[in-house]
XYZ file of C-alpha atoms in Angstrom:
336
model
C 19.224 58.396 -66.777
C 21.996 55.889 -67.485
C 21.358 52.381 -66.298
C 23.780 49.651 -65.435
C 23.789 46.718 -67.782
C 21.727 43.713 -66.669
C 23.606 40.713 -65.327
C 23.850 38.976 -68.694
C 25.105 42.182 -70.300
C 27.668 42.637 -67.512
C 29.021 39.141 -68.018
C 29.211 39.733 -71.754
C 31.063 42.986 -71.155
C 33.629 41.317 -68.890
C 34.241 38.701 -71.556
C 34.657 41.476 -74.125
C 37.069 43.376 -71.889
C 39.049 40.231 -71.273
C 39.378 39.481 -74.954
C 40.322 43.061 -75.773
C 42.834 43.227 -72.942
C 44.374 39.913 -73.912
C 45.656 41.393 -77.180
C 47.560 43.997 -75.143
C 49.227 41.626 -72.708
C 50.169 38.723 -74.968
C 53.851 37.834 -74.822
C 56.073 35.479 -76.721
C 56.648 32.174 -74.971
C 59.765 32.332 -72.875
C 59.762 36.125 -72.610
C 60.612 37.325 -69.090
C 57.639 38.518 -67.032
C 57.625 42.187 -66.123
C 57.956 42.869 -62.396
C 54.766 43.572 -60.481
C 53.892 47.187 -59.740
C 52.853 48.343 -56.272
C 50.667 51.431 -56.558
C 48.486 53.519 -54.267
C 45.029 54.458 -55.512
C 44.023 57.551 -53.535
C 40.556 57.982 -52.000
C 38.086 59.848 -54.211
C 39.999 59.263 -57.456
C 37.790 59.028 -60.570
C 37.901 56.044 -62.888
C 39.523 58.245 -65.530
C 42.229 59.405 -63.096
C 42.865 55.817 -61.993
C 43.101 54.734 -65.640
C 45.722 57.423 -66.290
C 47.627 56.322 -63.193
C 47.552 52.673 -64.260
C 48.628 53.551 -67.797
C 51.488 55.733 -66.555
C 52.735 52.870 -64.378
C 52.752 50.502 -67.352
C 49.994 48.370 -65.868
C 47.157 49.233 -68.260
C 47.606 49.312 -72.034
C 44.050 50.390 -72.929
C 42.817 53.199 -70.636
C 39.846 54.006 -72.872
C 38.625 50.418 -72.881
C 38.977 50.327 -69.109
C 36.936 53.514 -68.531
C 34.394 52.669 -71.231
C 33.803 49.224 -69.840
C 33.356 50.500 -66.280
C 30.826 53.090 -67.401
C 28.825 50.613 -69.440
C 28.767 48.243 -66.476
C 27.706 51.034 -64.108
C 30.827 50.368 -62.033
C 32.782 53.566 -62.541
C 32.154 54.591 -58.924
C 32.924 51.164 -57.420
C 36.714 51.297 -57.551
C 38.223 51.169 -54.080
C 41.170 53.162 -52.810
C 44.135 51.338 -51.368
C 47.616 50.003 -51.945
C 47.594 47.422 -54.741
C 50.020 45.023 -56.361
C 49.320 44.782 -60.093
C 50.733 42.446 -62.712
C 52.337 44.432 -65.492
C 50.638 44.698 -67.893
C 47.128 43.497 -66.952
C 43.908 43.319 -68.930
C 41.171 45.887 -68.221
C 38.951 43.114 -66.890
C 41.600 41.912 -64.442
C 42.158 45.420 -63.150
C 38.449 46.144 -62.865
C 37.875 42.987 -60.832
C 40.820 43.724 -58.521
C 39.845 47.346 -57.924
C 36.135 46.625 -57.428
C 36.914 43.829 -54.946
C 39.410 45.975 -53.049
C 42.061 43.242 -53.305
C 44.711 45.449 -51.770
C 48.321 44.770 -50.883
C 49.025 44.481 -47.154
C 51.421 46.893 -45.503
C 53.919 44.986 -43.365
C 55.473 46.100 -40.103
C 58.049 44.135 -38.127
C 59.052 45.255 -34.636
C 61.943 43.349 -33.026
C 62.060 42.679 -29.293
C 63.831 44.965 -26.867
C 63.389 48.331 -28.587
C 63.202 51.520 -26.557
C 60.164 53.643 -27.351
C 62.062 56.145 -29.505
C 63.650 53.274 -31.422
C 60.243 51.687 -31.985
C 58.814 55.000 -33.197
C 61.685 55.367 -35.682
C 61.153 51.845 -37.026
C 57.388 52.244 -37.361
C 57.731 55.601 -39.107
C 60.380 54.292 -41.513
C 58.603 51.049 -42.389
C 55.152 52.605 -42.818
C 56.268 55.978 -44.245
C 54.618 57.908 -41.417
C 55.521 61.294 -39.989
C 57.927 60.486 -37.148
C 57.099 63.679 -35.243
C 53.359 62.974 -35.341
C 53.956 59.379 -34.281
C 56.262 60.483 -31.447
C 53.548 62.843 -30.223
C 50.921 60.081 -30.413
C 52.871 57.647 -28.210
C 53.137 60.355 -25.538
C 49.534 61.588 -25.605
C 47.323 59.610 -23.171
C 44.199 61.180 -24.674
C 44.846 59.231 -27.887
C 44.890 55.739 -26.300
C 42.436 55.699 -23.359
C 40.728 52.374 -23.993
C 43.192 50.030 -22.249
C 43.170 49.758 -18.455
C 46.855 48.810 -18.287
C 47.750 52.258 -19.633
C 46.023 54.168 -16.840
C 48.374 56.848 -15.557
C 51.151 56.016 -18.017
C 52.949 58.987 -19.595
C 53.792 57.072 -22.763
C 53.585 53.673 -24.465
C 57.035 52.413 -23.457
C 56.876 48.610 -23.207
C 53.378 48.176 -24.643
C 54.104 48.093 -28.392
C 54.198 44.319 -28.788
C 57.130 43.100 -30.925
C 55.622 41.136 -33.789
C 55.127 41.125 -37.554
C 51.886 42.805 -38.558
C 49.922 42.871 -41.824
C 48.126 46.216 -41.943
C 45.492 47.651 -44.237
C 46.364 50.737 -46.249
C 46.148 53.613 -45.481
C 47.961 53.411 -42.149
C 47.753 56.304 -39.678
C 49.698 56.839 -36.438
C 46.584 56.295 -34.318
C 45.571 53.292 -36.392
C 48.878 51.433 -36.103
C 49.145 52.180 -32.377
C 45.656 50.781 -31.880
C 46.688 47.561 -33.656
C 49.850 47.208 -31.531
C 48.064 47.911 -28.237
C 45.249 45.496 -29.058
C 47.845 42.804 -29.844
C 49.548 43.430 -26.495
C 46.198 43.299 -24.689
C 45.298 39.962 -26.300
C 48.697 38.491 -25.453
C 48.679 39.411 -21.761
C 45.059 38.290 -21.428
C 45.974 34.888 -22.871
C 49.140 34.585 -20.771
C 47.357 35.600 -17.598
C 45.449 32.329 -17.790
C 48.794 30.551 -17.331
C 49.748 32.495 -14.186
C 50.809 30.325 -11.237
C 48.763 30.320 -8.010
C 49.377 33.411 -5.923
C 50.467 35.572 -8.869
C 50.107 39.173 -7.673
C 51.859 41.377 -10.232
C 49.548 43.710 -12.141
C 50.050 44.284 -15.863
C 52.353 47.284 -15.377
C 54.714 45.541 -12.941
C 54.584 42.331 -14.943
C 55.496 44.147 -18.162
C 58.225 46.089 -16.362
C 59.781 42.870 -15.080
C 59.444 41.255 -18.524
C 61.194 44.232 -20.110
C 64.205 43.751 -17.835
C 64.268 40.042 -18.703
C 64.130 40.994 -22.398
C 67.085 43.326 -22.014
C 69.172 40.804 -20.052
C 68.481 37.517 -21.838
C 70.804 36.269 -24.547
C 69.524 32.699 -24.691
C 65.813 31.911 -24.938
C 65.999 29.093 -22.396
C 67.469 31.442 -19.760
C 64.525 33.834 -19.658
C 62.611 31.987 -16.881
C 65.803 31.699 -14.788
C 66.539 35.419 -15.120
C 62.938 36.161 -14.175
C 63.331 33.847 -11.147
C 66.368 35.823 -9.955
C 64.458 39.090 -10.006
C 61.333 37.583 -8.445
C 63.500 36.172 -5.654
C 65.196 39.525 -5.079
C 61.839 41.325 -5.024
C 60.499 38.813 -2.490
C 63.515 39.443 -0.235
C 63.433 43.220 -0.546
C 66.774 43.265 -2.356
C 67.650 45.820 -5.009
C 67.416 44.380 -8.501
C 70.763 45.868 -9.611
C 69.879 45.365 -13.285
C 72.357 46.989 -15.675
C 69.786 47.644 -18.454
C 67.779 49.868 -16.117
C 70.859 52.048 -15.590
C 71.388 52.358 -19.351
C 67.753 53.374 -19.688
C 68.273 55.970 -16.973
C 71.361 57.272 -18.799
C 69.394 57.455 -22.045
C 71.946 55.554 -24.092
C 73.059 51.980 -24.619
C 76.626 51.201 -23.591
C 78.817 48.126 -24.119
C 79.693 48.272 -20.432
C 78.838 50.306 -17.355
C 81.278 52.038 -15.026
C 80.904 52.696 -11.294
C 80.114 56.345 -12.028
C 77.193 55.211 -14.195
C 75.683 53.307 -11.272
C 75.286 56.602 -9.408
C 72.950 58.192 -11.977
C 70.071 59.874 -10.166
C 66.952 58.302 -11.648
C 63.990 56.263 -10.388
C 64.980 53.764 -13.091
C 68.372 53.121 -11.447
C 67.788 49.799 -9.697
C 71.212 49.984 -8.052
C 69.963 52.937 -5.980
C 66.247 52.191 -5.697
C 64.591 49.071 -4.328
C 61.813 47.326 -6.191
C 60.820 47.582 -9.824
C 61.402 50.799 -11.764
C 58.357 53.001 -12.514
C 57.667 51.305 -15.841
C 59.060 49.152 -18.640
C 62.471 49.940 -20.076
C 61.858 48.392 -23.520
C 59.283 46.380 -25.456
C 59.281 42.763 -24.228
C 58.264 40.012 -26.617
C 55.846 37.207 -25.825
C 58.646 34.918 -24.592
C 59.822 37.494 -22.066
C 56.255 38.227 -20.953
C 55.804 34.493 -20.367
C 59.126 34.120 -18.520
C 58.000 35.341 -15.055
C 55.007 32.995 -15.233
C 57.292 30.081 -16.117
C 59.910 30.785 -13.416
C 60.611 27.720 -11.268
C 59.522 28.505 -7.675
C 62.196 26.075 -6.463
C 64.942 28.094 -8.149
C 66.664 30.005 -5.330
C 69.097 31.950 -7.535
C 69.749 35.547 -6.536
C 72.618 36.413 -8.890
C 73.774 35.857 -12.439
C 76.757 36.956 -14.477
C 77.775 36.431 -18.105
C 79.643 33.185 -18.742
C 81.591 34.553 -21.706
C 79.908 32.082 -24.058
C 76.683 33.973 -24.728
C 74.846 32.779 -21.621
C 74.958 33.311 -17.847
C 76.077 31.560 -14.669
C 73.453 31.578 -11.908
C 74.075 31.354 -8.176
C 72.115 31.375 -4.925
C 74.872 32.874 -2.740
C 77.084 35.914 -3.045
C 80.210 33.812 -2.493
C 79.331 31.588 -5.444
C 78.528 34.665 -7.496
C 81.983 36.116 -6.753
C 83.584 32.892 -7.975
C 81.557 33.137 -11.206
C 82.614 36.763 -11.660
C 86.265 35.788 -11.143
C 85.908 33.022 -13.722
C 84.526 35.497 -16.248
C 87.406 37.912 -15.643
C 89.981 35.141 -16.122
C 88.301 34.240 -19.394
C 88.264 37.873 -20.546
C 91.925 38.356 -19.563
C 92.893 35.196 -21.408
C 91.335 36.571 -24.550
């Protein structure tokens, strides 16, 4: 039976590996450093196969020393799979330490605010090199994400994939990344719920739906609470929300402007035809938009807003004032 070297022998071996590897990686002073190599070590790969992979990538100059040293140290089966960033070239000792410790490279995912579900799926699949069809099926299969109460009865994950930058462990699977995104959303709404004003009655679904409309409407960060106040006021008065982004969602395409014929689209998401909130979110709201309804000023009596032509909006409490703001916008547009 082969035995691993005792501790003193292992330390001696690492020193030997380091000295042997150093001869292979020495460079003249001032020579440009080779770019790092990002490489995936697959699960179940043998030390010999990993050595060949490292050598082929120009990371390891002495594959035999690497394998020999691992076997003598009894560590040939201790190399961990994962996505690694290696200096090129590296000594056998450096590589052995990195692979035994599992010092893997993170996989990064960035989701911007306001994406529709299909857009989010496309971004996730592209950034993480996942099968887009499998991911699309996962976001529409309730059996694959049953652990969150706020998803009860939802047909898909629209609105619940929290926009954020994530550092993920390799390998990433569709179920795994969705679990990370849903857990992040859950933590965020739990934290924000503690900031809810007295008398807050919206459940997570309605809250997220309202926040998604705010996300789609807001151009300036500071306007989010005011936009939320308009919709809260309209809900309290039984008025239709008349939110353009909900009509675009109903149409299934984004448009630079809506026409009167668009406002007649037959859909429960058309808030020009249907009172109250639509059945669910229309995009993925970020943390700022989720916080906006909670931060809305209860003294703000605004019921209308229209673009001001400068990137923001004009708000008004009466329809007459709103008409004047609309006329001002048209004059500005005609002048341009």
